Coordinates of C-alpha atoms and ligand atoms in Angstrom, one line a residue:
M1 CA 28.6 -277.6 63.8
P2 CA 31.3 -276.5 65.5
G3 CA 30.7 -273.6 67.8
R4 CA 32.5 -270.6 68.0
F5 CA 36.5 -271.1 68.3
V6 CA 37.0 -268.9 71.6
T7 CA 40.4 -268.9 73.1
R8 CA 41.6 -266.9 75.3
F9 CA 45.3 -264.7 77.0
A10 CA 45.0 -265.2 80.5
P11 CA 48.3 -262.9 82.7
S12 CA 48.6 -262.9 86.4
P13 CA 49.6 -258.6 86.7
T14 CA 52.3 -259.7 89.1
G15 CA 54.7 -258.4 86.2
L16 CA 55.1 -256.6 82.8
L17 CA 54.9 -258.2 79.6
H18 CA 57.9 -259.2 77.8
L19 CA 58.7 -261.1 74.8
G20 CA 57.0 -264.7 76.6
H21 CA 53.2 -263.4 76.9
V22 CA 54.3 -261.1 72.8
F23 CA 54.5 -264.8 71.9
S24 CA 52.0 -266.7 73.8
A25 CA 49.1 -263.5 73.2
L26 CA 50.0 -263.8 69.5
T27 CA 49.8 -267.6 69.0
A28 CA 46.5 -267.2 70.9
W29 CA 45.5 -263.9 69.1
E30 CA 46.6 -265.7 64.7
G31 CA 44.7 -269.3 66.4
A32 CA 41.2 -267.4 66.9
Q33 CA 41.8 -265.1 63.9
G34 CA 42.6 -268.0 61.7
A35 CA 39.1 -270.1 62.8
G36 CA 37.2 -266.2 62.4
G37 CA 36.3 -266.6 66.3
D38 CA 36.9 -264.7 69.9
C39 CA 40.4 -264.3 71.7
L40 CA 39.1 -263.0 75.6
L41 CA 41.7 -261.0 77.7
R42 CA 41.0 -262.5 81.2
I43 CA 43.0 -260.6 84.4
E44 CA 44.5 -263.8 86.9
D45 CA 44.9 -261.8 89.3
T46 CA 43.5 -264.4 92.0
D47 CA 47.2 -263.8 93.6
Q48 CA 46.1 -260.9 95.5
A49 CA 50.1 -260.4 97.5
R50 CA 52.0 -260.5 94.3
A51 CA 49.0 -257.9 91.2
R52 CA 49.3 -254.9 91.3
P53 CA 46.6 -252.4 89.7
E54 CA 50.2 -250.8 87.6
Y55 CA 50.3 -254.5 86.2
E56 CA 46.8 -254.3 84.8
A57 CA 47.5 -250.9 83.8
A58 CA 50.6 -251.9 81.5
I59 CA 48.8 -255.3 80.5
Y60 CA 47.1 -253.1 78.0
E61 CA 48.0 -250.5 77.3
D62 CA 51.6 -252.7 76.1
L63 CA 48.4 -255.7 74.3
A64 CA 47.2 -252.3 73.2
W65 CA 50.6 -251.0 72.0
L66 CA 50.9 -254.4 69.5
G67 CA 47.9 -253.4 67.7
L68 CA 45.6 -256.6 70.0
N69 CA 42.3 -255.7 70.7
W70 CA 40.0 -257.7 72.5
P71 CA 35.9 -258.7 73.9
E72 CA 34.7 -255.8 76.4
P73 CA 34.1 -256.8 79.4
V74 CA 37.2 -258.3 80.2
W75 CA 37.4 -260.4 83.0
R76 CA 38.8 -259.5 86.6
Q77 CA 39.8 -263.1 89.3
S78 CA 39.6 -261.2 91.9
E79 CA 35.9 -259.9 91.1
R80 CA 35.0 -264.1 90.6
L81 CA 36.0 -265.1 94.3
D82 CA 31.8 -265.6 95.4
I83 CA 32.0 -268.3 92.5
Y84 CA 34.4 -269.9 92.7
A85 CA 34.1 -270.0 96.1
A86 CA 30.8 -272.2 95.0
A87 CA 32.8 -274.6 93.3
L88 CA 35.3 -275.5 96.6
E89 CA 32.1 -275.4 98.7
R90 CA 30.9 -278.7 96.5
L91 CA 33.5 -280.6 95.4
G92 CA 33.4 -279.9 99.5
Q93 CA 29.9 -281.8 99.3
M94 CA 31.7 -284.0 96.9
G95 CA 33.3 -285.4 99.5
V96 CA 37.1 -284.5 97.8
T97 CA 38.3 -281.9 99.5
Y98 CA 39.8 -281.5 103.2
P99 CA 41.4 -278.6 104.8
C100 CA 45.8 -278.6 105.6
R101 CA 46.7 -276.8 108.4
C102 CA 51.0 -277.8 106.9
T103 CA 53.3 -274.4 106.2
R104 CA 55.8 -275.1 103.9
A105 CA 58.3 -276.6 106.4
D106 CA 55.5 -279.1 108.3
I107 CA 55.6 -280.6 104.9
R108 CA 60.0 -280.8 103.3
A109 CA 60.2 -282.1 106.9
A110 CA 57.7 -284.7 106.0
L111 CA 59.0 -285.3 102.6
S112 CA 62.3 -285.4 104.3
A113 CA 61.6 -288.8 105.3
P114 CA 63.6 -291.1 104.0
Q115 CA 61.1 -293.1 102.7
E116 CA 60.1 -290.2 100.7
G117 CA 61.7 -290.4 97.3
A118 CA 62.8 -287.8 95.4
E119 CA 60.1 -288.0 92.9
H120 CA 57.8 -285.3 94.4
L121 CA 57.8 -282.3 91.4
S122 CA 53.8 -281.5 90.8
P123 CA 53.8 -277.9 89.4
D124 CA 52.7 -276.6 93.0
G125 CA 56.9 -278.2 94.0
A126 CA 55.9 -280.8 96.1
V127 CA 53.9 -283.2 95.9
Y128 CA 52.2 -283.4 99.4
P129 CA 52.9 -285.4 102.2
G130 CA 48.9 -286.0 102.7
T131 CA 50.1 -284.9 107.1
C132 CA 46.1 -283.4 106.9
R133 CA 44.8 -286.3 105.1
G134 CA 41.0 -286.8 106.1
R135 CA 40.6 -284.0 108.5
A136 CA 36.9 -283.5 108.2
L137 CA 36.2 -279.5 106.2
A138 CA 34.3 -279.1 109.4
D139 CA 36.4 -278.3 111.3
C140 CA 38.9 -276.3 109.1
G141 CA 40.1 -273.5 111.0
P142 CA 41.9 -269.7 109.3
G143 CA 44.3 -269.6 107.6
D144 CA 43.5 -274.0 107.0
A145 CA 43.7 -274.4 102.8
I146 CA 42.2 -276.9 100.7
R147 CA 42.8 -279.4 98.7
L148 CA 41.9 -281.8 96.7
D149 CA 42.0 -285.6 97.9
L150 CA 43.3 -286.7 94.7
E151 CA 42.0 -290.7 96.0
R152 CA 38.9 -290.2 96.9
A153 CA 38.5 -287.3 93.5
L154 CA 39.8 -290.8 91.4
A155 CA 37.3 -292.9 92.9
L156 CA 34.6 -291.2 92.8
L157 CA 35.0 -290.9 88.9
G158 CA 35.2 -294.7 89.8
G159 CA 38.1 -295.5 86.5
Q160 CA 36.1 -292.9 84.2
T161 CA 38.6 -292.7 81.4
L162 CA 39.5 -289.1 81.2
I163 CA 41.3 -287.7 77.7
W164 CA 42.3 -284.5 76.7
R165 CA 43.1 -283.3 72.6
E166 CA 46.3 -281.6 72.8
T167 CA 47.3 -279.7 69.8
G168 CA 50.7 -278.3 70.4
R169 CA 53.4 -279.2 69.0
A170 CA 55.4 -280.9 71.6
H171 CA 52.6 -283.3 72.8
A172 CA 49.7 -283.4 69.9
G173 CA 47.0 -286.1 70.2
T174 CA 44.9 -287.2 73.0
H175 CA 46.3 -288.2 76.4
T176 CA 44.6 -289.7 78.9
V177 CA 45.2 -288.8 82.7
D178 CA 46.8 -291.9 83.9
P179 CA 46.2 -292.4 87.7
D180 CA 49.5 -292.8 89.2
I181 CA 51.5 -290.4 87.5
M182 CA 48.8 -287.9 89.3
R183 CA 49.3 -290.3 92.3
R184 CA 53.5 -289.7 91.6
Q185 CA 53.4 -285.7 90.9
I186 CA 50.8 -284.5 91.7
G187 CA 48.9 -285.7 93.9
D188 CA 46.7 -283.6 96.5
V189 CA 47.0 -280.0 95.4
V190 CA 45.8 -277.2 96.8
L191 CA 42.9 -275.5 96.0
G192 CA 41.8 -272.7 98.1
R193 CA 41.4 -270.8 101.2
K194 CA 37.7 -271.3 102.1
D195 CA 38.8 -268.1 105.6
I196 CA 39.6 -265.5 102.5
G197 CA 37.9 -266.8 100.1
A198 CA 40.9 -267.8 98.0
A199 CA 41.1 -269.6 94.6
A200 CA 43.9 -271.9 93.4
Y201 CA 45.3 -270.6 89.4
H202 CA 43.6 -275.3 89.4
L203 CA 40.6 -274.2 90.2
S204 CA 39.9 -270.7 88.5
V205 CA 41.1 -271.2 85.6
V206 CA 39.6 -274.6 85.1
V207 CA 36.1 -272.6 86.1
D208 CA 36.3 -269.8 84.6
D209 CA 37.7 -271.3 80.8
A210 CA 34.2 -272.9 81.2
A211 CA 32.1 -270.6 82.0
Q212 CA 33.7 -268.3 78.5
G213 CA 32.7 -270.8 77.0
V214 CA 36.6 -271.6 75.7
T215 CA 37.0 -273.8 73.5
H216 CA 41.0 -273.5 73.2
V217 CA 43.0 -273.0 75.3
I218 CA 46.7 -271.4 74.5
R219 CA 49.4 -270.9 76.9
G220 CA 53.1 -271.9 77.7
E221 CA 54.3 -275.6 77.6
D222 CA 55.6 -274.9 81.7
L223 CA 50.9 -275.7 82.1
F224 CA 50.7 -278.7 79.9
E225 CA 51.7 -280.4 83.6
A226 CA 48.9 -278.3 85.5
T227 CA 46.3 -280.6 82.3
P228 CA 45.2 -283.5 84.0
I229 CA 44.3 -281.8 87.4
H230 CA 42.7 -280.1 85.0
R231 CA 41.1 -282.3 83.5
L232 CA 39.8 -284.0 86.8
L233 CA 38.7 -281.1 87.6
Q234 CA 36.3 -281.0 84.7
A235 CA 35.4 -283.9 85.5
L236 CA 34.3 -283.9 88.8
L237 CA 32.7 -280.2 88.4
E238 CA 31.1 -281.3 85.0
L239 CA 32.5 -279.1 83.0
P240 CA 33.4 -279.4 79.1
V241 CA 36.7 -280.0 77.7
P242 CA 38.1 -277.3 75.2
V243 CA 41.0 -279.0 73.7
Y244 CA 44.2 -277.5 74.3
H245 CA 47.0 -276.6 72.7
H246 CA 50.7 -276.0 74.9
H247 CA 53.0 -273.7 72.7
V248 CA 56.8 -273.8 73.2
L249 CA 58.3 -270.9 75.5
I250 CA 61.0 -268.3 74.2
R251 CA 63.9 -268.1 75.9
D252 CA 66.7 -266.2 75.8
A253 CA 70.0 -266.2 74.5
E254 CA 70.7 -268.5 77.7
G255 CA 68.3 -270.6 77.2
K256 CA 66.7 -269.9 80.1
R257 CA 63.1 -268.7 80.7
L258 CA 62.2 -265.3 80.3
A259 CA 60.5 -264.5 83.3
K260 CA 58.9 -261.2 84.8
R261 CA 61.4 -259.5 86.9
N262 CA 63.4 -260.3 83.7
D263 CA 62.9 -256.0 82.5
A264 CA 65.0 -256.0 79.7
C265 CA 62.2 -258.1 77.2
A266 CA 59.3 -256.2 79.1
I267 CA 57.5 -254.4 76.2
R268 CA 58.0 -251.6 77.9
T269 CA 61.5 -251.4 78.0
Y270 CA 61.3 -252.1 74.2
R271 CA 58.8 -249.3 73.0
E272 CA 60.8 -246.8 75.5
A273 CA 64.2 -248.0 73.5
G274 CA 61.6 -246.9 70.5
R275 CA 61.6 -250.4 68.4
T276 CA 58.3 -250.4 67.0
P277 CA 55.5 -253.5 67.3
E278 CA 56.1 -255.1 63.7
E279 CA 60.1 -254.7 64.9
V280 CA 59.2 -256.4 69.1
K281 CA 56.6 -259.7 66.7
R282 CA 59.8 -260.5 65.0
M283 CA 61.9 -260.6 66.9
M284 CA 59.9 -263.8 68.7
K285 CA 59.0 -265.1 65.6
G286 CA 62.4 -265.9 64.4
E287 CA 61.5 -268.8 67.2
G288 CA 58.5 -270.1 65.4
L289 CA 54.4 -269.9 65.8
Ligands
LIG305 N1 47.8 -267.2 84.8 C1 48.3 -268.0 83.9 C2 50.3 -267.3 83.6 O1 50.2 -266.0 83.5 C3 48.2 -268.0 82.5 C4 46.9 -269.2 83.1 C5 46.8 -270.2 81.6 O2 46.8 -270.2 80.6 O3 46.8 -271.0 81.7 O4 51.0 -267.6 83.7

């Protein structure tokens, strides 16, 4: 018998929620409702430099105003840093991570070398050129990032075929992690920092989706490209694999993706202008779920 459907809405409290978030939240909530399951709310506040308590408060307020509710307690990632540190430690013991002391400028300089191609875009920006690869974890200094050693990770998984199922319209079907695409477009991503116990998004999201029993990850299409990394981490950490659904992104009148700093589309702005939740929902539903 299939288990209960569990999905989540996982905003980062780094700005006010806008129409794009409403679309994401409603897609998740309606998915859960249709399946008789739950939609969890998770606060992804690991970026302590940008996360702000007032934005977190605004998330609860705006979602409640829209008529959405969620099971309590709400998980806040900033309270789970020890769990991510343990996962990072485990990956270290498996020999698939290394410390990296490169600055952004170092990486840019290495990438501008003529032998490097133009194909260096990954979900994290440039594919890391591998300068620190091979450094021992014991040599990890203050300020060092911990990176995944993609080649070692792939070798450890010994040619296993890693698949995931996607139900979002744009990419519906079964997907396979392609090692060559991973090498070309993703590379050695940052997973965290040991000295301050920080976890990067890829690690915390995978750990928490598993810990919360999420069966269906519903999120924006901008994260589709990150899914192979998540699938790889699930394989390494022996975590269950949810079904993924990447939905279309809401765009503004010029076709640009809505950004958090775009307060014109913030739910707060509509609320204060006297719009009703139904009007706000209709505003974004024009795009189709
Ligand atoms: N916290 C991410 C964001 O606000 C979403 C992460 C996810 O759904 O996997 O963009």
